[in-house]
Structures are given as structure tokens and as C-alpha cells.
Tab-separated table of C-alpha atoms in Angstrom:
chain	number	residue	atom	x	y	z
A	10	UNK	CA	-91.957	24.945	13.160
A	11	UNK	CA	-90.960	21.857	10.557
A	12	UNK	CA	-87.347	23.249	10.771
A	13	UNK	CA	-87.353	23.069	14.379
A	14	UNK	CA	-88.469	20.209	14.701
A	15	UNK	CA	-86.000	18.431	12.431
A	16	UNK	CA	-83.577	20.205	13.842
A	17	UNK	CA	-84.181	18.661	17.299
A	18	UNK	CA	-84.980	15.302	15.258
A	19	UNK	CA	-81.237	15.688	13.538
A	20	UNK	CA	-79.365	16.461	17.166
A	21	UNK	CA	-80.990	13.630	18.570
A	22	UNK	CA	-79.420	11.499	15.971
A	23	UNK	CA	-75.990	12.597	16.762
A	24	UNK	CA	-76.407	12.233	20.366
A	25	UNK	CA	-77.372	8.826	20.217
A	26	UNK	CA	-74.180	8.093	17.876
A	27	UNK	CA	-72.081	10.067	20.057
A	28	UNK	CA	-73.044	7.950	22.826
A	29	UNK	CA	-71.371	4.636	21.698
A	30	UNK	CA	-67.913	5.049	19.576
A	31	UNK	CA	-64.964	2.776	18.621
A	32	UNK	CA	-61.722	4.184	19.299
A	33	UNK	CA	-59.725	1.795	17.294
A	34	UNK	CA	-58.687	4.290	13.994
A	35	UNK	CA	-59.311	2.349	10.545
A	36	UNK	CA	-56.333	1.346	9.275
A	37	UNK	CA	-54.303	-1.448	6.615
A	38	UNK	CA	-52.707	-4.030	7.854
A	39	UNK	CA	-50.022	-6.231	5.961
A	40	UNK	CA	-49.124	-10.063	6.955
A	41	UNK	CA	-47.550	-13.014	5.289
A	42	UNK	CA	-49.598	-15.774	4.298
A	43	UNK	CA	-49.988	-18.261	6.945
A	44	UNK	CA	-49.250	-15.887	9.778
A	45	UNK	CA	-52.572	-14.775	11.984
A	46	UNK	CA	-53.870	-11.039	11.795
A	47	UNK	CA	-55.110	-9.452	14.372
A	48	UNK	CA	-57.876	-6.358	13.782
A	49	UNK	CA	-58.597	-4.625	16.822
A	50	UNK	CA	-61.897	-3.002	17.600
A	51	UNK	CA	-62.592	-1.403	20.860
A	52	UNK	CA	-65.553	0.744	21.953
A	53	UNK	CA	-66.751	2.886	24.452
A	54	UNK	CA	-70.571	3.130	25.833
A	55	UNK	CA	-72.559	5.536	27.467
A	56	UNK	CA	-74.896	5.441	30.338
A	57	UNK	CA	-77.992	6.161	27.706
A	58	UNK	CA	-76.781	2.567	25.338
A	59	UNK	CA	-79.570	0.531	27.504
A	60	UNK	CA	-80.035	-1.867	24.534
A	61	UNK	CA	-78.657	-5.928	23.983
A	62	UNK	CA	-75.157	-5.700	22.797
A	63	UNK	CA	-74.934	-6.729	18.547
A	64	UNK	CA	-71.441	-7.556	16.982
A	65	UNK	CA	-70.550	-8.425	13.586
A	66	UNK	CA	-67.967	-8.538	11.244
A	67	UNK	CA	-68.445	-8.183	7.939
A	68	UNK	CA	-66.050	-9.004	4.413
A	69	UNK	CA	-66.004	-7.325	1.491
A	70	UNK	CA	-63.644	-9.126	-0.619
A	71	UNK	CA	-61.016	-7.798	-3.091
A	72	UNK	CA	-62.944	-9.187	-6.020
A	73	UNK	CA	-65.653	-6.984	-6.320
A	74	UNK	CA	-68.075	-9.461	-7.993
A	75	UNK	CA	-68.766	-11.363	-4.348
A	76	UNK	CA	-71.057	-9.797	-1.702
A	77	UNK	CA	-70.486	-8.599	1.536
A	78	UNK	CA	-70.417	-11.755	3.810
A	79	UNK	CA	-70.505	-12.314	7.843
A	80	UNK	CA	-67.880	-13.869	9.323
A	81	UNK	CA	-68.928	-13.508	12.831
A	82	UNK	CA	-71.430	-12.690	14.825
A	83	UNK	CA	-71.942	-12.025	18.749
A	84	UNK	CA	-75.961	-11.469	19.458
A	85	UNK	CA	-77.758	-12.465	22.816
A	86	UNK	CA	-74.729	-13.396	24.848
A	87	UNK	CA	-73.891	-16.031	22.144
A	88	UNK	CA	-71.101	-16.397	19.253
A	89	UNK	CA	-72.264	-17.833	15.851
A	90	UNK	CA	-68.708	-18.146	13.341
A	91	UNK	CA	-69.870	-20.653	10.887
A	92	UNK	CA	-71.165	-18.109	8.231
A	93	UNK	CA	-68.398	-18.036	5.711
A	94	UNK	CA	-67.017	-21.261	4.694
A	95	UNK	CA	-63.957	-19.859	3.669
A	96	UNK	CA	-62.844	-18.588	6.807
A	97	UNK	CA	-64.814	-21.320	8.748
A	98	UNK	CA	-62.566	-22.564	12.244
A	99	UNK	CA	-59.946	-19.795	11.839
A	100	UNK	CA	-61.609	-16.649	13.003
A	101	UNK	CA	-62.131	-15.738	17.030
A	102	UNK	CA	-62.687	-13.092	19.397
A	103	UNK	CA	-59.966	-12.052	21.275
A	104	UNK	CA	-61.407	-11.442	24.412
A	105	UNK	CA	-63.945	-13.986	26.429
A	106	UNK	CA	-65.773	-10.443	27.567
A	107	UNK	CA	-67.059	-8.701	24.643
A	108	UNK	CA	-68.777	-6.466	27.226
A	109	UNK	CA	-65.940	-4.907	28.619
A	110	UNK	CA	-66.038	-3.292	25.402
A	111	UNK	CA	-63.138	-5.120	23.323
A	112	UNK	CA	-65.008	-6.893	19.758
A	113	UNK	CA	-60.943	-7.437	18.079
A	114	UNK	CA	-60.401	-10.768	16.517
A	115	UNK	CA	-57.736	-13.005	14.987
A	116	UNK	CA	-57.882	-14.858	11.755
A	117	UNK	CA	-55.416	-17.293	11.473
A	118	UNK	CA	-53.349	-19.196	8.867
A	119	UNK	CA	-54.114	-16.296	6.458
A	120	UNK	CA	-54.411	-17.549	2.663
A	121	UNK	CA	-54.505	-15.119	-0.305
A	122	UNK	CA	-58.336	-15.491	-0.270
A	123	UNK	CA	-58.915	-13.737	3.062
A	124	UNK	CA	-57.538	-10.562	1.043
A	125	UNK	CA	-60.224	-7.956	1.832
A	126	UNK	CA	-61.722	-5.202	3.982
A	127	UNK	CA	-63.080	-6.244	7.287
A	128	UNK	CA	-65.567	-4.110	9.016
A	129	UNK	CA	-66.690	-3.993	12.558
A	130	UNK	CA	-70.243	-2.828	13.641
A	131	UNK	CA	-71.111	-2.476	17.628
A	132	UNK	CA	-74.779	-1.999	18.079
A	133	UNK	CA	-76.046	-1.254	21.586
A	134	UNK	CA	-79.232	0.865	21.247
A	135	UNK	CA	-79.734	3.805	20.524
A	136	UNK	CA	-75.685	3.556	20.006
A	137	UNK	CA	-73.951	2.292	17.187
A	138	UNK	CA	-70.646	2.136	15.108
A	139	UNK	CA	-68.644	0.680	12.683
A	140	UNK	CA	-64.336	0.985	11.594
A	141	UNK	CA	-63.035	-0.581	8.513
A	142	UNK	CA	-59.961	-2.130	8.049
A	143	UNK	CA	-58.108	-3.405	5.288
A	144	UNK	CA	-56.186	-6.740	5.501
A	145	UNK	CA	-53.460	-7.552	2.732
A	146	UNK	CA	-52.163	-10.693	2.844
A	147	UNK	CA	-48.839	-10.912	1.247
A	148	UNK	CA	-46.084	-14.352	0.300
A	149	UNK	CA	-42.605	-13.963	1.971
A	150	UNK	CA	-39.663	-15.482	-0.835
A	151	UNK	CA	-39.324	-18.621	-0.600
A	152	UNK	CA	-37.194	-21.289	-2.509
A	153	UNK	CA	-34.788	-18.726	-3.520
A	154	UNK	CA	-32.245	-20.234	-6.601
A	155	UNK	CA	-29.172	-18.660	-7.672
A	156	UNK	CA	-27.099	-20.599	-10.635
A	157	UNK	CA	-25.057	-19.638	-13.473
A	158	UNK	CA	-26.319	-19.076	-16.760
A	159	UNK	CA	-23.088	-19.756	-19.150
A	160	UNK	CA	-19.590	-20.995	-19.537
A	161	UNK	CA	-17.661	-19.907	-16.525
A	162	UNK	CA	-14.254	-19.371	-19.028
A	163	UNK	CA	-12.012	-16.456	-18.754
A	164	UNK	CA	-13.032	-14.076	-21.444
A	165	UNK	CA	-16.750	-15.172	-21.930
A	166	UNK	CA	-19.859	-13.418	-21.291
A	167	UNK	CA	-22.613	-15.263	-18.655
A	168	UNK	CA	-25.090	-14.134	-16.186
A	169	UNK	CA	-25.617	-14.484	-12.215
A	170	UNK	CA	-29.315	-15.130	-11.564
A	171	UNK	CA	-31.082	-14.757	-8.520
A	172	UNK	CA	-34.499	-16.677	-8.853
A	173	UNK	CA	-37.312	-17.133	-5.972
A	174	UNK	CA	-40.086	-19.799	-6.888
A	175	UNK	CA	-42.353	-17.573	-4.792
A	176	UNK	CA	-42.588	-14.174	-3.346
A	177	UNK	CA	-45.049	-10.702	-3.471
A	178	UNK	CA	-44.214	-8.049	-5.609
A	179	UNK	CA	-42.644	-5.683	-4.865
A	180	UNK	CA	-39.270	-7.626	-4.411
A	181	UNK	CA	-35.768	-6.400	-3.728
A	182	UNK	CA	-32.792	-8.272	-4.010
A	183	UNK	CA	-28.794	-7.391	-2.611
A	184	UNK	CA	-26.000	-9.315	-4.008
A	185	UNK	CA	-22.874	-9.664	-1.891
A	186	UNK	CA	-19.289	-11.232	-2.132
A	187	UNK	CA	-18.344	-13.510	1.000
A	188	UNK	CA	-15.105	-14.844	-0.368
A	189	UNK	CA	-11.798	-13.139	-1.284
A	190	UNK	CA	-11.332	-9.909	-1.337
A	191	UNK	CA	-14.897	-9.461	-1.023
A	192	UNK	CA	-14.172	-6.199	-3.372
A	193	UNK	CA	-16.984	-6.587	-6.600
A	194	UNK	CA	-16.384	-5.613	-9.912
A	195	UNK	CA	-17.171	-1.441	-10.746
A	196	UNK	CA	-19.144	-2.800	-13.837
A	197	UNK	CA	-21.367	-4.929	-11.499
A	198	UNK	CA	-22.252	-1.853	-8.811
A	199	UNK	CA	-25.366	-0.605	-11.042
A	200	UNK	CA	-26.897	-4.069	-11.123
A	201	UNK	CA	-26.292	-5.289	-6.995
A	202	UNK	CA	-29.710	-4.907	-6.738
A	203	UNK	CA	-31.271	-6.385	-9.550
A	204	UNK	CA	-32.362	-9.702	-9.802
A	205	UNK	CA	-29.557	-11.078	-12.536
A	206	UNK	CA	-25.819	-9.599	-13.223
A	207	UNK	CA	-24.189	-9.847	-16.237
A	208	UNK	CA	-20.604	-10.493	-16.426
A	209	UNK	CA	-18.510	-9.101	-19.595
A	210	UNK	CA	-14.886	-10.583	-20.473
A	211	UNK	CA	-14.757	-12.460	-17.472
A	212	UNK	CA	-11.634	-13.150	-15.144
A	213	UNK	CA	-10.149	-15.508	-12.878
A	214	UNK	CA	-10.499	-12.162	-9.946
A	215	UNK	CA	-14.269	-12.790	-10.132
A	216	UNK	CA	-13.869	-16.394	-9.157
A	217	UNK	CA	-15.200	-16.704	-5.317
A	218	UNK	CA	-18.461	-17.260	-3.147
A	219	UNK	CA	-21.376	-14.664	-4.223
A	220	UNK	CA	-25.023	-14.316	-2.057
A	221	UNK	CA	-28.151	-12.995	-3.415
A	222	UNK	CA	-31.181	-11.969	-0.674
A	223	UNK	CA	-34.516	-11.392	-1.494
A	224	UNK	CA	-36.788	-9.231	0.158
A	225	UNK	CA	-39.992	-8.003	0.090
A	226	UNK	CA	-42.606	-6.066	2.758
A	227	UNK	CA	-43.270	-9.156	5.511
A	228	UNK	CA	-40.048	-11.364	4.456
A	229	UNK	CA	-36.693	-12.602	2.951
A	230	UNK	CA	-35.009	-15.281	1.469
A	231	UNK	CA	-31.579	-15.820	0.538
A	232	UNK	CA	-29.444	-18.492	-1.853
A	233	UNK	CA	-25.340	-18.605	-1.752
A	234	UNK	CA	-23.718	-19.370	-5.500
A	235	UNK	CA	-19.807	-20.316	-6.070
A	236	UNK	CA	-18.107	-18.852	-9.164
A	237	UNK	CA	-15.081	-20.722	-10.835
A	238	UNK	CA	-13.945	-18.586	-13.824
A	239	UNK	CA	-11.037	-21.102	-15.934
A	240	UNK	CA	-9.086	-20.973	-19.119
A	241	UNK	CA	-10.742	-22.219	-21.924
A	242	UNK	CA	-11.390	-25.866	-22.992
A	243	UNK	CA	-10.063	-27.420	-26.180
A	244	UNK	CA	-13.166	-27.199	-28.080
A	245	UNK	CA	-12.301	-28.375	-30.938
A	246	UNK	CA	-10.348	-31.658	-29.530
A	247	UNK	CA	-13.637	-32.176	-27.557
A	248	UNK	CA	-15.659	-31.880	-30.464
A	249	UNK	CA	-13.634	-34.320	-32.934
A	250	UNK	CA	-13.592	-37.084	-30.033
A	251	UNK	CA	-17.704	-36.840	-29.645
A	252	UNK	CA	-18.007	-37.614	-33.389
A	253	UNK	CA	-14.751	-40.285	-33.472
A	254	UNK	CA	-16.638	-41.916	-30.366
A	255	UNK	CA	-19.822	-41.348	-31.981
A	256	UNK	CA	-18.619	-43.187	-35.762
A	257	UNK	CA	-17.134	-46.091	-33.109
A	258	UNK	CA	-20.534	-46.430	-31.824
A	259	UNK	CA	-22.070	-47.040	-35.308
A	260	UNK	CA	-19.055	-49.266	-36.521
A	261	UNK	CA	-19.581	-51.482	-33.833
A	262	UNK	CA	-23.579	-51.683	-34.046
A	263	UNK	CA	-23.335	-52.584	-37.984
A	264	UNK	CA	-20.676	-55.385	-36.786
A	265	UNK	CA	-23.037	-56.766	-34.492
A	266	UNK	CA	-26.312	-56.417	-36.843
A	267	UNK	CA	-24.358	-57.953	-39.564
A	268	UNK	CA	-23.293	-60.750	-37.396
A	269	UNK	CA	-26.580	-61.933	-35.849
A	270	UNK	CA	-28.074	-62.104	-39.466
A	271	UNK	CA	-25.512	-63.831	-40.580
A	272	UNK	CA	-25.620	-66.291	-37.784
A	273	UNK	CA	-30.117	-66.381	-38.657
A	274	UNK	CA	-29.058	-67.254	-42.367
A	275	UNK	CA	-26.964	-70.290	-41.576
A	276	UNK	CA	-29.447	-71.230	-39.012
A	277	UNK	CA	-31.982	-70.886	-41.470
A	278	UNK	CA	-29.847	-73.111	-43.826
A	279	UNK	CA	-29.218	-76.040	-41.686
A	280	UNK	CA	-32.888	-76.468	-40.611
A	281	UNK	CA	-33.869	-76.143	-44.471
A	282	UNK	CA	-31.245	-79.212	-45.274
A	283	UNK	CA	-32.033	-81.367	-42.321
A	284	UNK	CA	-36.121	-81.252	-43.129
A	285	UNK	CA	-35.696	-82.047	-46.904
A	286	UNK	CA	-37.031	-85.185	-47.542
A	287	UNK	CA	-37.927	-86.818	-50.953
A	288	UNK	CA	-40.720	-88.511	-50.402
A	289	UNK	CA	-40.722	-89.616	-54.651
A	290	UNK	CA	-37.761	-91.234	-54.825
A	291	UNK	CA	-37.052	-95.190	-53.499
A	292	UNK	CA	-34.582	-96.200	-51.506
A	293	UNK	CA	-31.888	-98.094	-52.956
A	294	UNK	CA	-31.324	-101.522	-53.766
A	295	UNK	CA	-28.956	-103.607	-51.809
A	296	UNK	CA	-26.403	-105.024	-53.812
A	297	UNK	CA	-25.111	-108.048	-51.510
A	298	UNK	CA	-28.874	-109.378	-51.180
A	299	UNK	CA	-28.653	-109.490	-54.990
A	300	UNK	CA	-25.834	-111.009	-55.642
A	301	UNK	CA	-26.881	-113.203	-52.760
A	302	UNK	CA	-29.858	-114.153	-54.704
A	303	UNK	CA	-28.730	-114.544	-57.890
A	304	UNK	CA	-25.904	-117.099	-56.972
A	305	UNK	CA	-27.855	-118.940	-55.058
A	306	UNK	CA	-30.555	-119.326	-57.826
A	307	UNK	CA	-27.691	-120.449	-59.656
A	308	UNK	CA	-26.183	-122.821	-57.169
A	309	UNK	CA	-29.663	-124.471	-56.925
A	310	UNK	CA	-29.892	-125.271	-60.716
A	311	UNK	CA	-26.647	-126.896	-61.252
A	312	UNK	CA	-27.619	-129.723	-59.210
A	313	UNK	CA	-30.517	-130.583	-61.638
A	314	UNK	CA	-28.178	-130.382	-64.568
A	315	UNK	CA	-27.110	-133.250	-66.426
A	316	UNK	CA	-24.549	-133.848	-68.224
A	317	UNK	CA	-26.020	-132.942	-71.796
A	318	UNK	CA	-26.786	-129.864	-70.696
A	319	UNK	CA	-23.527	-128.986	-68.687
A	320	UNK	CA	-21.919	-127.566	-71.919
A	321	UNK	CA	-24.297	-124.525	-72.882
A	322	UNK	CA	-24.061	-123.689	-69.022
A	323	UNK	CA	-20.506	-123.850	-68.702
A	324	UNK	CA	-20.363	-121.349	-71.566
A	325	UNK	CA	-22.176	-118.539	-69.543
A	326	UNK	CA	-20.258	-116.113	-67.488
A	327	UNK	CA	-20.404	-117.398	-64.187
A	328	UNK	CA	-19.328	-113.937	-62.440
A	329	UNK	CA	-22.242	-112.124	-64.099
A	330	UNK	CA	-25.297	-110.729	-62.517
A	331	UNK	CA	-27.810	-108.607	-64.784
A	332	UNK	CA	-27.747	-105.317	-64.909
A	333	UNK	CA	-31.407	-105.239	-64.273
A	334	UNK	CA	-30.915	-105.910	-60.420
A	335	UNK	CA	-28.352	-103.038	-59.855
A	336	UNK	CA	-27.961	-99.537	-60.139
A	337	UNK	CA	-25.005	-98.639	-62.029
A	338	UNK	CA	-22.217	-97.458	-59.805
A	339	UNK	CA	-19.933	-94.397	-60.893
A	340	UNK	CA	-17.135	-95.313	-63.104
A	341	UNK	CA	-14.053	-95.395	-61.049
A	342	UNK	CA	-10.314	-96.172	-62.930
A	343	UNK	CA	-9.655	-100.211	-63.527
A	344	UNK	CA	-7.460	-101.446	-61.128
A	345	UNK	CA	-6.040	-104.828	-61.429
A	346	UNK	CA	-7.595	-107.817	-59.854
A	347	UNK	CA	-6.795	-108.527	-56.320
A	348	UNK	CA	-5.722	-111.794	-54.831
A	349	UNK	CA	-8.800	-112.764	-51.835
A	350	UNK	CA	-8.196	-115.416	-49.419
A	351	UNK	CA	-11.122	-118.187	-49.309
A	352	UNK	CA	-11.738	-116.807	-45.414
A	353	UNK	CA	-11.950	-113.871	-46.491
A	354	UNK	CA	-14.510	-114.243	-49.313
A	355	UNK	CA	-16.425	-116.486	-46.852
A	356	UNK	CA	-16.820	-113.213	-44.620
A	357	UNK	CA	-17.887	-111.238	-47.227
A	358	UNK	CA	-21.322	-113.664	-48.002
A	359	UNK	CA	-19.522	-115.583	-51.057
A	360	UNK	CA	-21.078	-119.028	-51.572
A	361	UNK	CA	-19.158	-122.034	-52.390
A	362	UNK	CA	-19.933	-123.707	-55.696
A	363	UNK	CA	-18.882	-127.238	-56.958
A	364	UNK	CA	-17.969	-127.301	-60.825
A	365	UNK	CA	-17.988	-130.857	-62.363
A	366	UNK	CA	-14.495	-131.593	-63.895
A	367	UNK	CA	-15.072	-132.377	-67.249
A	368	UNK	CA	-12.434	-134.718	-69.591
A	369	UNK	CA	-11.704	-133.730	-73.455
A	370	UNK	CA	-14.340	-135.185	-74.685
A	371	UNK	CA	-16.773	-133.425	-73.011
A	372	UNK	CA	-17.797	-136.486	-70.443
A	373	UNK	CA	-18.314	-135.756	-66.324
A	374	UNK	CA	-14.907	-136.811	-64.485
């Protein structure tokens, strides 16, 4: 009796799920990032699903460490997306009906984040169902580069690289020739589809216009490179007139260090001279006032002279003035006395002086 009865209990169950089903087959679906994916989920209902119609969609993202979370929700004739932040503004329903048995939506501008599996559950009592599917989101090349990496000469060794700045493994890349002959080295044929070639004793039949695409599962890029294989450079003349240019350089840059501190040391010199004062020493006498004075003092005297007296005066040497009121002058050679007319003499501050004749006897005249 217990084993018919769960029995009947089990068939029920199966009933009831046969009753509502999704028709849309799990599957993975692969987009470029900032595309929109669309996940279908359509269902079918039976006569017996009586109950309110439940949709959700739920995430289970590629790291494993985050819980499921809902992303949308349709429950009571309403739609409630603000669950997930992440995903918050770009996920919809495709269909303004969800009754007529279509639950798909769209996520849009995809980022590497939304990488995940996305489940759909329809619950219309006793019915219900669920499909995965699994959403990879993938970055198309971009910013593709191709350049030469060594000395384009005719008998070197350098490499043609083909570089992307972004792009999801797995990448494929095609190298062609668009210039020419268009006919590529047989050396080069094993590596057309790598991502660099290397070129071995190069010649002037490579030179010529060479494209590299990129590829990968939702995209391509693609970058165009021109190859100009020359005779060699003098090497060696370029090398000896960097260092003659270079020994010109410092030649000139000592001349012009030597000459500013030359010019700072006379500088230097001439403000030294022009600021040294001697505060200890006088300044000099000045001869003419002396000699003024000392004739004149002389002058004054003879007029209070008498005769007595006139001959001890006349003995003294008129023309002398002590050698206590003047500071010796250099010694210069003698040169014989020079003839200077009275106006002359008169100019130069000499005072007049009367002498008193005098007869043999020594009387006043």
C-alpha cells in the first residue's frame, strides 16, 4: 500500500512538471564586450497551470566565491530589476507580454563582469521550470601595432611584430604582402601566422608594404607596416663625428666657464680697489698755502726791521722754507734754473717783496 501510494505521489509530480516546460535548449553564448546579449527563454503552459505567473533570473558568476544573485524579477503583473547593482539599468525583458509565454531578455553594454551563467525559472502552479545558459563575454583586438624591431640594412637580422594592446585569447593573426610582387619569402611561410617574423640576411626584395590581422572568436583588427631594407651606413664615420661633436661641445663649455670667471675675478678686483679707503692716514699738505704763509710771515717782519738788524737778516736764505712744513717730494734729476717772467710768477701766487739797497758801508740807501 506505501508503494502505491508513492507511486501515485511520484506521477503526480511529473505531471505537474510536464504541464509547464521551456522550449528554449540551454546553451553558451559568446559576445564582445560592449555588444548586448540576448538569452531567450520561452515556455509553454497547460490548461492545469491555474497559478500567478513567477519569473526570475538568476546569476551565478564565474568567480565561484559570490552567491547566486537576482537580476530580475516579474511577480504579480509587476517587474522589479534593481537587485544587482552591477547589472542595474542594462537588463530588460524582451517582450511587454510575459504571458504570451516569452520571459527572454537583453543585457546590454556587456562588461567582463557580467561573465556568468544565467538561469531562467517560470513558475505557474503546480508548473514550473528552469534552462541555464552560459554567457561569455569576450574583447575584440583593438589598437593593433605593427613596427620593426631592428636595423632595416641589407644583410642584418630584425623582426616584424604584430602587437594588439587588447584582445581575448585565443588570437590568430595572417600576415600579407600588398606591395610588389606580393610573392613572400619561403623562410617566412611557417611563421604567416604567428604574431612576429623574423627576417635572416635581409634583402632589398623584401622591401615593400606588409599587413598583419588579428583575429579572435567575436572580432578583428588589423595594422599596415612599410619595409625599407638599404645598404649599410658608415658606422664608423658616424661614430667618430658623435664623439668629435661631442669633444666640441666640451671645448666650448670650458671656454665659456673659464671666461665668465675670469670676467667675476676682475669684477671682483675693481670693486675691492674702488672701496679701499685709509681711514689712518692724513691728507696731504698743500704746498702753495705754505709757501704762501711763510713769505708772507716774512714780508710782514721786514717792515719792522731797522737798520741794525737788516744785516743778520739779509744773511738768511731768502728762498728757503723749512722742511718741517713739507713733505719731501721724490728726487727728480737737477735741471737748470729757468728764466720766469714777473706775470707769470704773479699767476702762480708769488708775492712781491721790497729789499732795502744797502751802500758799502752797510748804511740804508
Amino acid at each position: 500500500m506505501a508503494l502505491l501510494l508513492r507511486f501515485v505521489l511520484l506521477c503526480g509530480v511529473a505531471d505537474f512538471a510536464r504541464s509547464l516546460s521551456i522550449t528554449t535548449p540551454e546553451q553558451m553564448i559568446e559576445k564582445a564586450k560592449g555588444e548586448t546579449a540576448y538569452l531567450p527563454c520561452k515556455f509553454t503552459l497547460s490548461p492545469e497551470d491555474q497559478g500567478p505567473l513567477d519569473i526570475e533570473w538568476l546569476l551565478s558568476p564565474a568567480d565561484n566565491q559570490k552567491v547566486d544573485q537576482v537580476i530580475i524579477l516579474y511577480s504579480g503583473d509587476k517587474i522589479y530589476d534593481n537587485y544587482y547593482e552591477d547589472l542595474k539599468g542594462r537588463v530588460h525583458f524582451t517582450s511587454n507580454d510575459l504571458k504570451s509565454g516569452d520571459a527572454s531578455i537583453n543585457v546590454t553594454n556587456l562588461q567582463l563582469s557580467d561573465i556568468g551563467t544565467y538561469q531562467c525559472k517560470v513558475k505557474k502552479a503546480p508548473g514550473v521550470a528552469n534552462k541555464k545558459i552560459q554567457l561569455t563575454v569576450l574583447v575584440k583586438p583593438s589598437g593593433t601595432r605593427c613596427y620593426i624591431d631592428g636595423s632595416e640594412e641589407i644583410g642584418n637580422d630584425f623582426k616584424l611584430k604584430c602587437e594588439p594592446k587588447e584582445g581575448s585569447l585565443p588570437l590568430r593573426y595572417e600576415w600579407q604582402k600588398l606591395s610588389d610582387s606580393q610573392k613572400l619569402p619561403t623562410s617566412w611561410l611557417a611563421e604567416m601566422t604567428s604574431s612576429v617574423i623574423s627576417v635572416k640576411n635581409a634583402s632589398s626584395e623584401y622591401s615593400g608594404t606588409y599587413s598583419c590581422t588579428v583575429k579572435n572568436r567575436v572580432g578583428s583588427d588589423q595594422c599596415l607596416l612599410r619595409l625599407d631594407v638599404v645598404p649599410p651606413s658608415n658606422r664608423a664615420g658616424t661614430i667618430a663625428g658623435a664623439i668629435i661633436g661631442t669633444l666640441l661641445a666640451l671645448v666650448l663649455i670650458g671656454l665659456i666657464v673659464f671666461c665668465c670667471h675670469k670676467k667675476r675675478r676682475e669684477e671682483k678686483y675693481e670693486k675691492e680697489v674702488h672701496h679701499d679707503i685709509r681711514e689712518d692716514v692724513p691728507p696731504p699738505k698743500s704746498r702753495t698755502s705754505t709757501a704762501r704763509s711763510y713769505i708772507g710771515s716774512n714780508h710782514s717782519s721786514l717792515g719792522s726791521m731797522s737798520p741794525s738788524n737788516m744785516e743778520g737778516y739779509s744773511k738768511t736764505q731768502y728762498n728757503q722754507v723749512p722742511s718741517e712744513d713739507f713733505e719731501r717730494a721724490p728726487q727728480s734729476p737737477t735741471l737748470p734754473p729757468a728764466k720766469v717772467a714777473a706775470p707769470n710768477l704773479s699767476r702762480m701766487g708769488a708775492v712781491p717783496v721790497m729789499i732795502p739797497a744797502q751802500s758799502k758801508d752797510g748804511s740804508i740807501v
